[in-house]
Short mmCIF file of C-alpha atoms and ligand atoms in Angstrom, two decimals:
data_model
loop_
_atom_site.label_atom_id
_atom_site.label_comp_id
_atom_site.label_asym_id
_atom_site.label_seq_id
_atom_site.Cartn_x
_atom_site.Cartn_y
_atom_site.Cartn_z
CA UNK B 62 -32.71 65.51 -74.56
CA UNK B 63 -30.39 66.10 -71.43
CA UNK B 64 -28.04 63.58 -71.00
CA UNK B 65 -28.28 60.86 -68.21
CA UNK B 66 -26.55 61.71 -64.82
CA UNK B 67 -24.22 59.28 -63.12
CA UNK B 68 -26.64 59.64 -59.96
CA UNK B 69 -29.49 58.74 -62.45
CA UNK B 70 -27.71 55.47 -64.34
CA UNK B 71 -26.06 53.81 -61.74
CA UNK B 72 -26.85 51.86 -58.50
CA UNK B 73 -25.01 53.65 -55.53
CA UNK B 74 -21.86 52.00 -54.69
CA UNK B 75 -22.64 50.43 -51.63
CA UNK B 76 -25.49 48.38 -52.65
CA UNK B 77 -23.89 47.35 -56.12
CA UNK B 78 -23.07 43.46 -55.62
CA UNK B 79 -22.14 41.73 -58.72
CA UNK B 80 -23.07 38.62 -60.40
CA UNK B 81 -20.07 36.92 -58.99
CA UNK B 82 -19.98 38.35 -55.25
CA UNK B 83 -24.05 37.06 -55.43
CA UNK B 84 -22.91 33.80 -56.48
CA UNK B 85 -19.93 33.16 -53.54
CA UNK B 86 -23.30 34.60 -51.21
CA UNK B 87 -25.17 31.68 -52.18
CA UNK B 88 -22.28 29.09 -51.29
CA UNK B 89 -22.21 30.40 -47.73
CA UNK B 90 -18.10 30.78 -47.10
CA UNK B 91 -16.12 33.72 -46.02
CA UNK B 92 -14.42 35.53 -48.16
CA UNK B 93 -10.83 36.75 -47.17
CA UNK B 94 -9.60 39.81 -48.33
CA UNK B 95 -6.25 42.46 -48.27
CA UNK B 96 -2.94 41.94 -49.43
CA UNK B 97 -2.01 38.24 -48.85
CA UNK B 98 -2.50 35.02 -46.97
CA UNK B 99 -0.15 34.06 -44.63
CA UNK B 100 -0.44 30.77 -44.50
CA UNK B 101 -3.19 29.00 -46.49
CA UNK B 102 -2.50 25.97 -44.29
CA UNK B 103 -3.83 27.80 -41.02
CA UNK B 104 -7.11 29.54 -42.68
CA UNK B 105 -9.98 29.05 -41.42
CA UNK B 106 -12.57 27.20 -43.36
CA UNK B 107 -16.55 26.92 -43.40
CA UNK B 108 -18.89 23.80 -44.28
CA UNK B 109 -19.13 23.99 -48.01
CA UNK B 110 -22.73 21.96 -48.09
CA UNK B 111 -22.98 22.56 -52.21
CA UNK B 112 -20.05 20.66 -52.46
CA UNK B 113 -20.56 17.95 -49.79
CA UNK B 114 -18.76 17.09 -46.38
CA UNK B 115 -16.02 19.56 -47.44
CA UNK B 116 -15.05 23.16 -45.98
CA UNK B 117 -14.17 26.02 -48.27
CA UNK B 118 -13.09 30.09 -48.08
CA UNK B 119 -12.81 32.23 -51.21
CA UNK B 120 -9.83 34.32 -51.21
CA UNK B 121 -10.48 37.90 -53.74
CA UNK B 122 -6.93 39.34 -53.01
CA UNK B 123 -6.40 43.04 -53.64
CA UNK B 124 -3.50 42.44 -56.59
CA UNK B 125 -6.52 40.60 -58.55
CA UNK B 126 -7.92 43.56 -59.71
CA UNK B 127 -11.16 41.18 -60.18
CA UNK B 128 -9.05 38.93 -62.79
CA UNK B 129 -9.22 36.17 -61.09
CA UNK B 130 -9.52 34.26 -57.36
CA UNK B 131 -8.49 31.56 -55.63
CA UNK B 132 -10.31 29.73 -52.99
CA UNK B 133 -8.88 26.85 -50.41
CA UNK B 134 -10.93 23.66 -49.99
CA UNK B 135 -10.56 20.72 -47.35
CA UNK B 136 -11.59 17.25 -47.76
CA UNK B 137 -11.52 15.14 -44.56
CA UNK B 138 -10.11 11.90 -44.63
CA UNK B 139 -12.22 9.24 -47.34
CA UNK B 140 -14.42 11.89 -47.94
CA UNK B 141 -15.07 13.16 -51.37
CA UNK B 142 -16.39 16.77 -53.17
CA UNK B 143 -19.33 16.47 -55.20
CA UNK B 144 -18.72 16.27 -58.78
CA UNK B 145 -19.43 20.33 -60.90
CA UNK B 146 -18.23 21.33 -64.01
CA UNK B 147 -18.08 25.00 -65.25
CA UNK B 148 -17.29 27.24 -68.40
CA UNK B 149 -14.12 29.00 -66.29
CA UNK B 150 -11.27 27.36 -65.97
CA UNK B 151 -9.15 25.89 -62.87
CA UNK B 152 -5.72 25.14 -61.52
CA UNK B 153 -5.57 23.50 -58.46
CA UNK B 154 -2.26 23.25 -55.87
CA UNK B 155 -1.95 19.98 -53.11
CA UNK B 156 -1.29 21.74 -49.96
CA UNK B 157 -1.56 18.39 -48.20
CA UNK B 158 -3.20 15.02 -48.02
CA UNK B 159 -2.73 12.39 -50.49
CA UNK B 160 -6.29 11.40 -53.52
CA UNK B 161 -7.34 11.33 -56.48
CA UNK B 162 -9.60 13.03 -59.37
CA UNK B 163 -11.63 11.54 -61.78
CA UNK B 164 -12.39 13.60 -64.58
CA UNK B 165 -14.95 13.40 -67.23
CA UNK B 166 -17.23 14.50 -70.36
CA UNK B 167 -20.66 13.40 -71.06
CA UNK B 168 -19.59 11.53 -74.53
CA UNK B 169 -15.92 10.61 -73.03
CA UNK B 170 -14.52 7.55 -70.87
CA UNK B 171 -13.89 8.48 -67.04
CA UNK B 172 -10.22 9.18 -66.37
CA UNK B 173 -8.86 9.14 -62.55
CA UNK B 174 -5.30 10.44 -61.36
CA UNK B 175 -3.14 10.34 -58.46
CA UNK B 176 -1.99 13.31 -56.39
CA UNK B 177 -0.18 14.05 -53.25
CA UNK B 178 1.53 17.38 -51.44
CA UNK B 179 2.87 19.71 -54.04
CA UNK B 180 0.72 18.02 -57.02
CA UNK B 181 -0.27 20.78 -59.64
CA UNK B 182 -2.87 20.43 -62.37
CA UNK B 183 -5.52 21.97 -63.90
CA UNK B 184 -9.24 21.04 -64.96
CA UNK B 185 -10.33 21.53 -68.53
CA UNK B 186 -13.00 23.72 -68.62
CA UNK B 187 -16.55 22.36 -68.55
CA UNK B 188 -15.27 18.68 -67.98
CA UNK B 189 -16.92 17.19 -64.92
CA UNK B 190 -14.28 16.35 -62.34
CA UNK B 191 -14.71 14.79 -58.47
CA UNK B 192 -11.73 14.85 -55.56
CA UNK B 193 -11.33 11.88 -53.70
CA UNK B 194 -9.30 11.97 -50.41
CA UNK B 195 -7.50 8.19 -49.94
CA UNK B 196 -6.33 8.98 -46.91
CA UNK B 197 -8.02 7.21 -43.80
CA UNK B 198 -6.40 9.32 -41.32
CA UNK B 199 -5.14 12.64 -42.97
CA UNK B 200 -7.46 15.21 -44.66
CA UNK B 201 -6.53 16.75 -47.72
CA UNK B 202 -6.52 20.67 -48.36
CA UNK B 203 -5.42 22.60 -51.89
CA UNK B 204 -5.64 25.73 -53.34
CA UNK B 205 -7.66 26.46 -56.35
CA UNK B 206 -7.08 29.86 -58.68
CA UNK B 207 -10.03 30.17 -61.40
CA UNK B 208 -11.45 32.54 -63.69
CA UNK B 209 -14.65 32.67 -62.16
CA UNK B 210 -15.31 36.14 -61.70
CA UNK B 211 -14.41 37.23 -64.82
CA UNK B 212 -16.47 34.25 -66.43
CA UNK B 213 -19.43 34.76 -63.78
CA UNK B 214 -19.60 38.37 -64.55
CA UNK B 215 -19.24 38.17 -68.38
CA UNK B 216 -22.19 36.36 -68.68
CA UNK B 217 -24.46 36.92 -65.49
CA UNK B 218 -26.36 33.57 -66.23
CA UNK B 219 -25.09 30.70 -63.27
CA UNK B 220 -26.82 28.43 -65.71
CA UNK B 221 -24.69 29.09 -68.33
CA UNK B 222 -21.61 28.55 -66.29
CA UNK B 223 -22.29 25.55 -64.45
CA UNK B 224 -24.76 24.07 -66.41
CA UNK B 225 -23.35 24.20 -70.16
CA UNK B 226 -23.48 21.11 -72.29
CA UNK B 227 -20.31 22.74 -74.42
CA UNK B 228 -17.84 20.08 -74.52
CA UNK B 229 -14.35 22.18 -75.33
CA UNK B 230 -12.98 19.67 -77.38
CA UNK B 231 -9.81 21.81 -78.47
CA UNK B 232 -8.71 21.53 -74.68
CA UNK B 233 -10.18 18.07 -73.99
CA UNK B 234 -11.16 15.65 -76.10
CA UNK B 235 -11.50 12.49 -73.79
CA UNK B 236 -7.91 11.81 -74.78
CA UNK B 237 -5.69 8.39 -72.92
CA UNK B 238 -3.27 9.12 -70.58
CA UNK B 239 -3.91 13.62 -70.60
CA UNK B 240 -2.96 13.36 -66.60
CA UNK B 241 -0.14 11.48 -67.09
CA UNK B 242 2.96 14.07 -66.67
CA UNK B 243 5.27 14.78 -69.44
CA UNK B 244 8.85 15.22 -68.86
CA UNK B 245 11.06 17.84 -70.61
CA UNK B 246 7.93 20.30 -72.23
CA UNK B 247 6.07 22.94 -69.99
CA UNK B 248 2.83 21.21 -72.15
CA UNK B 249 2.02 18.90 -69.02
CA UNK B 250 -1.59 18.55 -67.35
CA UNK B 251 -0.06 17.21 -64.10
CA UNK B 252 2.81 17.64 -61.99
CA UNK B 253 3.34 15.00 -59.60
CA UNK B 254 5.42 17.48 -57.19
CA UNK B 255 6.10 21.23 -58.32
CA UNK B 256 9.42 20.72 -55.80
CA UNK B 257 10.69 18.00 -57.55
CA UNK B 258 11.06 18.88 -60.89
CA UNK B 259 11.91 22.69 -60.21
CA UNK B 260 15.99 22.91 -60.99
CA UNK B 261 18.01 23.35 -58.41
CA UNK B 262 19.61 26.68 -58.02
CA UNK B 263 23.67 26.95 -59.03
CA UNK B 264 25.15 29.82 -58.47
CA UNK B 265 24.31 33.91 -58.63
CA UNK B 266 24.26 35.23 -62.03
CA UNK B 267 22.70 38.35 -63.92
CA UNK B 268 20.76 36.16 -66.09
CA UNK B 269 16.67 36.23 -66.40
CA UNK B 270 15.59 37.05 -63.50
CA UNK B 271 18.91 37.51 -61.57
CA UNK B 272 20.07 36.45 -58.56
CA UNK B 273 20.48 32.81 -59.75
CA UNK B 274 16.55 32.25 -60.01
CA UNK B 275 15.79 28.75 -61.99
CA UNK B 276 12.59 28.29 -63.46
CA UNK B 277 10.10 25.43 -64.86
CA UNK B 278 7.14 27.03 -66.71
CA UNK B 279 4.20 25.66 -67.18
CA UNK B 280 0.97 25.88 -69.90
CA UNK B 281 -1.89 23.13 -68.95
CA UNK B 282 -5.07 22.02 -70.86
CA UNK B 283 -4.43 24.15 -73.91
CA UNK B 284 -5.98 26.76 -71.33
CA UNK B 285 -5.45 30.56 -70.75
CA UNK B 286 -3.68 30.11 -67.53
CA UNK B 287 0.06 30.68 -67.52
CA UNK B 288 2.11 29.45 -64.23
CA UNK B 289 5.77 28.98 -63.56
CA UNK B 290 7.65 27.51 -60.54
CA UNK B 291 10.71 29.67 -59.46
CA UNK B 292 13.90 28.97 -57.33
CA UNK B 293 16.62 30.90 -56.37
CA UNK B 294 19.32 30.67 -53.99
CA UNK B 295 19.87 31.47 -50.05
CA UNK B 296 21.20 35.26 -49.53
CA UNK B 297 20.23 36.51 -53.31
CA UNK B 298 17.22 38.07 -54.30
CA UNK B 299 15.35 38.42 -57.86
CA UNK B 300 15.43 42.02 -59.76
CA UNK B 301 12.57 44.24 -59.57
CA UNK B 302 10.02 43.50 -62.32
CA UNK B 303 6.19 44.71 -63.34
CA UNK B 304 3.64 42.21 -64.94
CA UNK B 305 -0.57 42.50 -65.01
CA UNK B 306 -2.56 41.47 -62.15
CA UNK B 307 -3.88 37.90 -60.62
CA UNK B 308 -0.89 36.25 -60.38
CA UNK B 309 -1.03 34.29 -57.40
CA UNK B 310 2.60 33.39 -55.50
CA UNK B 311 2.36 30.43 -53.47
CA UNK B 312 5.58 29.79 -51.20
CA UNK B 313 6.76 26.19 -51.13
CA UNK B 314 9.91 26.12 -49.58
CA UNK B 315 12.21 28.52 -47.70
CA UNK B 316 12.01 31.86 -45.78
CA UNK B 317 12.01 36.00 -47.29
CA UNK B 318 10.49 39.09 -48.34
CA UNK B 319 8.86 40.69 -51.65
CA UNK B 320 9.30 44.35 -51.51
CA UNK B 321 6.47 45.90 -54.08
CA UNK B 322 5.14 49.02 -55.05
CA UNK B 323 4.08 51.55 -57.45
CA UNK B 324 7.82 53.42 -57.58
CA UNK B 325 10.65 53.89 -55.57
CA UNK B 326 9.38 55.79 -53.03
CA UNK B 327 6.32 53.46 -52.07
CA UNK B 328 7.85 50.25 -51.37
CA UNK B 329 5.83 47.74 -48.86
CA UNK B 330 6.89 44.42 -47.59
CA UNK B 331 5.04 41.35 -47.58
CA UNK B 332 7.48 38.49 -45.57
CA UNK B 333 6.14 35.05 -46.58
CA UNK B 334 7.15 31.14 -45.86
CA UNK B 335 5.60 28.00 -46.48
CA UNK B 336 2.02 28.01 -47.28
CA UNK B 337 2.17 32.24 -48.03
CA UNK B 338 0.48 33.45 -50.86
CA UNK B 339 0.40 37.12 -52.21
CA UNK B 340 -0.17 38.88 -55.47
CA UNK B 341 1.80 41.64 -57.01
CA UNK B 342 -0.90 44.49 -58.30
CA UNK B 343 -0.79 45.21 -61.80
CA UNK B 344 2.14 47.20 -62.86
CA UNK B 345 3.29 47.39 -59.33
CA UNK B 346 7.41 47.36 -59.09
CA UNK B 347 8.42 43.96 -56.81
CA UNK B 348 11.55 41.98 -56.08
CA UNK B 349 11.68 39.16 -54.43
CA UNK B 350 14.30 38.51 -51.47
CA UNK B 351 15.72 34.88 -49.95
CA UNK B 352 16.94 35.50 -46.49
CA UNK B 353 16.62 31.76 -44.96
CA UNK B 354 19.85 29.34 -44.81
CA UNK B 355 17.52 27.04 -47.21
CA UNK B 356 16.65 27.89 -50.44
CA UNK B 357 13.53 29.40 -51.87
CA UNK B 358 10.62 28.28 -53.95
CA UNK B 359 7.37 29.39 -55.37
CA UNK B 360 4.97 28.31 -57.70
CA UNK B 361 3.44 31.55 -59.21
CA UNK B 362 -0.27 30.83 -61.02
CA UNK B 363 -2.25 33.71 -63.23
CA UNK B 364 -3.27 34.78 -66.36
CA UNK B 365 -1.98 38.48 -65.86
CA UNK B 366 1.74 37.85 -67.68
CA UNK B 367 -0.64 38.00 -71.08
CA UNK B 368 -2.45 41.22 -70.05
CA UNK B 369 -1.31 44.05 -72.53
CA UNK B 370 -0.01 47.11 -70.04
CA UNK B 371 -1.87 49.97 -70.08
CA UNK B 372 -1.51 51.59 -73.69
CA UNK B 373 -1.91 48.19 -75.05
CA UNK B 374 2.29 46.92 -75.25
CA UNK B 375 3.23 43.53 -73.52
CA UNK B 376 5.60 43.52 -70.95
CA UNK B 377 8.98 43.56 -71.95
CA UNK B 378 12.02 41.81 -69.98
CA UNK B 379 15.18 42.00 -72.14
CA UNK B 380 14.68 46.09 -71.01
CA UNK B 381 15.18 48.26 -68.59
CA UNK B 382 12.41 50.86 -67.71
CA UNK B 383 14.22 53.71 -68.66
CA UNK B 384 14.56 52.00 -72.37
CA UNK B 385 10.56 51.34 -72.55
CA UNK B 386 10.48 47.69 -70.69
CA UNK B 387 10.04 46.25 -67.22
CA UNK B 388 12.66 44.94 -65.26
CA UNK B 389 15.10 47.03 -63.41
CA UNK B 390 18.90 46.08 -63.39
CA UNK B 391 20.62 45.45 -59.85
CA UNK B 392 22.48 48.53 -60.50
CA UNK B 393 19.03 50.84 -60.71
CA UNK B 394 17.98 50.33 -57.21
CA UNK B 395 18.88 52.40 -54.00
CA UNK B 396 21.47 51.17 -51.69
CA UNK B 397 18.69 50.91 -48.68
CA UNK B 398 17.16 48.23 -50.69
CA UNK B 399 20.08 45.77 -50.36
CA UNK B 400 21.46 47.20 -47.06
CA UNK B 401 18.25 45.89 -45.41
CA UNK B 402 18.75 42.48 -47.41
CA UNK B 403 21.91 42.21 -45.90
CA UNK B 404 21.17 43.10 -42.44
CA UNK B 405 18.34 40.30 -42.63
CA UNK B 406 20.72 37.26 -43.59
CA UNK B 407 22.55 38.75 -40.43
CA UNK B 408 20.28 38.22 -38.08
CA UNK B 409 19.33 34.84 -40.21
CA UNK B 410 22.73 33.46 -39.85
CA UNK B 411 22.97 33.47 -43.39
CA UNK B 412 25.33 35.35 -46.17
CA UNK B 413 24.75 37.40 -48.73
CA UNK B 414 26.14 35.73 -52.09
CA UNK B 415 25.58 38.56 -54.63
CA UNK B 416 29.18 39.91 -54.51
CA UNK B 417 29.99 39.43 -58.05
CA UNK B 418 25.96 40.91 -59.51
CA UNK B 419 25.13 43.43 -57.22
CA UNK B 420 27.03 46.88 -56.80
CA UNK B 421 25.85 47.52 -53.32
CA UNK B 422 26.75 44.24 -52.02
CA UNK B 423 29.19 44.04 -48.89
CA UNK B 424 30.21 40.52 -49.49
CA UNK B 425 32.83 41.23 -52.34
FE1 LIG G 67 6.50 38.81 -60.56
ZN1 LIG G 68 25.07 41.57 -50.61
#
């Protein structure tokens, strides 16, 4: 028998929608697409009817790779979303507004929590949860990241994703107090304010991540998401590093660049602030670069840091590329990358403090 053709087996491309771009069609919101957000605080949003008086946009970034999405949500003031549950699971960032969650399982107590700008927590998967806004004057908008499309597509059965009666007990068991946030572990379910209880930077060193960058990680609900909140100082920058895709950078505080790419010789520039948000592709090559007088932060949210790289190794930090891992050393890169750095805090009215890390550096 002659084998099948690819004409013969397969839809054509441009009718081929799948399970999950069918289901985001039914909920009626735009979808925004490309390279990053500018400012999740300024997007437009659309009447989410399925979920009540609330407006929504789903937001499939390129750097995904279809691992994961986020989507934005408003509440306005004393309004509330309709309570959902589903299989996938979901981590969801206060942009603004000040309310409160109650989250529950059929055979479990309801459990309601607090939040305000720069909350962080995440929903066990398959517990029912509802978002109240407590605010009479102010609405409230976050950020949501989820495994929906992976989830969605895996099983091609919206019944069997929001409709389950699976109660994941190893994640959630109806436990006392599972909101309340836990100081001193990266095991917490909530953070009251991701700014907060980020370190402060010190001072520029070659350590982790270089440039001085202090980190607070964090692993929620038993889940598969990993996320970590970064800082690092005015007029230093991060090395260049490579990790798997979907992991979603959310600016919370101060002004810069990312410079990403497959190599070298491909570098683009995504500038960011407050309310940015961009993801790195997989295996793409990016730094990240603080040129305001204040310092920076980010909250970074994915699952893609678990991802094996192609040929099946994890990612590997305590190595440079040219010994088999993935993070370049300061003294790898081409002047032009700090030279433009430099010229930046310039302009900024800032300084460069990587005199005593970074061979290229002016400021000695
Ligand atoms: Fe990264
Ligand atoms: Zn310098």
């Amino acid at each position: 028998m002659e084998a099948a053709t690819a004409d013969s087996v397969q839809t054509p491309a441009s009718a081929y929608k799948s399970p999950y771009e069918q289901w985001k069609e039914s909920q009626r919101l735009d979808t925004i697409r490309g390279f990053h957000v500018p400012n999740l605080l300024d997007l437009e949003l659309k009447p989410w009817l399925a979920r009540g008086t609330v407006a929504g946009a789903f937001i499939n970034l390129d750097g995904t790779g279809g691992f994961n999405d986020t989507y934005v949500l408003e509440i306005p003031p004393q309004a509330q979303v309709e309570p959902w549950r589903h299989i996938f699971e979901e981590t969801i960032f206060i942009l603004k507004g000040h309310g409160s969650t109650t989250v529950w399982t059929e055979e479990g107590k309801k459990q309601t929590f607090e939040w305000n700008e720069r909350s962080y927590f995440s929903l066990p998967p398959n517990a029912w949860h509802q978002h109240f806004n407590l605010s009479g004057s102010e609405p409230v908008r976050y950020v949501a990241m989820t495994s929906a499309p992976r989830i969605i597509d895996s099983f091609k059965d919206l019944d069997f994703v929001f409709n389950n009666p699976y109660v994941f007990r190893s994640k959630f068991n109806s436990e006392e107090n599972y909101f309340a946030e836990k100081a001193g572990t990266n095991l917490t379910n909530f953070v009251a304010d991701v700014l907060a209880r980020n370190p402060v930077p010190g001072g520029v060193t070659t350590g982790g991540r270089g440039g001085g960058t202090v980190a607070q990680g964090y692993n929620m609900v038993n889940g598969s998401v990993r996320s970590h909140s970064q800082a690092w100082p005015s007029g230093a920058h991060s090395t260049f590093h490579r990790h798997g895709p979907g992991i979603h950078v959310i600016l919370l505080q101060g002004r810069g660049y990312t410079r990403l790419g497959p190599t070298w010789e491909e570098l683009e520039r995504v500038d960011w602030g407050p309310g940015s948000m961009f993801v790195p592709p997989e295996g793409w090559w990016h730094a990240h670069f603080c040129t305001s007088r204040e310092h920076a932060v980010f909250l970074a949210i994915g699952w893609g840091t678990d991802k094996p790289k192609p040929g099946g190794k994890q990612y590997d930090y305590s190595k440079s590329p040219q010994e088999g891992g993935d993070q370049y050393r300061f003294s790898d890169e081409t002047p032009d990358v700090h030279m433009e750095f430099e010229a930046e805090l310039r302009v900024n009215g800032a300084v460069c403090r990587m005199g005593a890390v970074h061979p290229h550096c002016t400021f000695k």
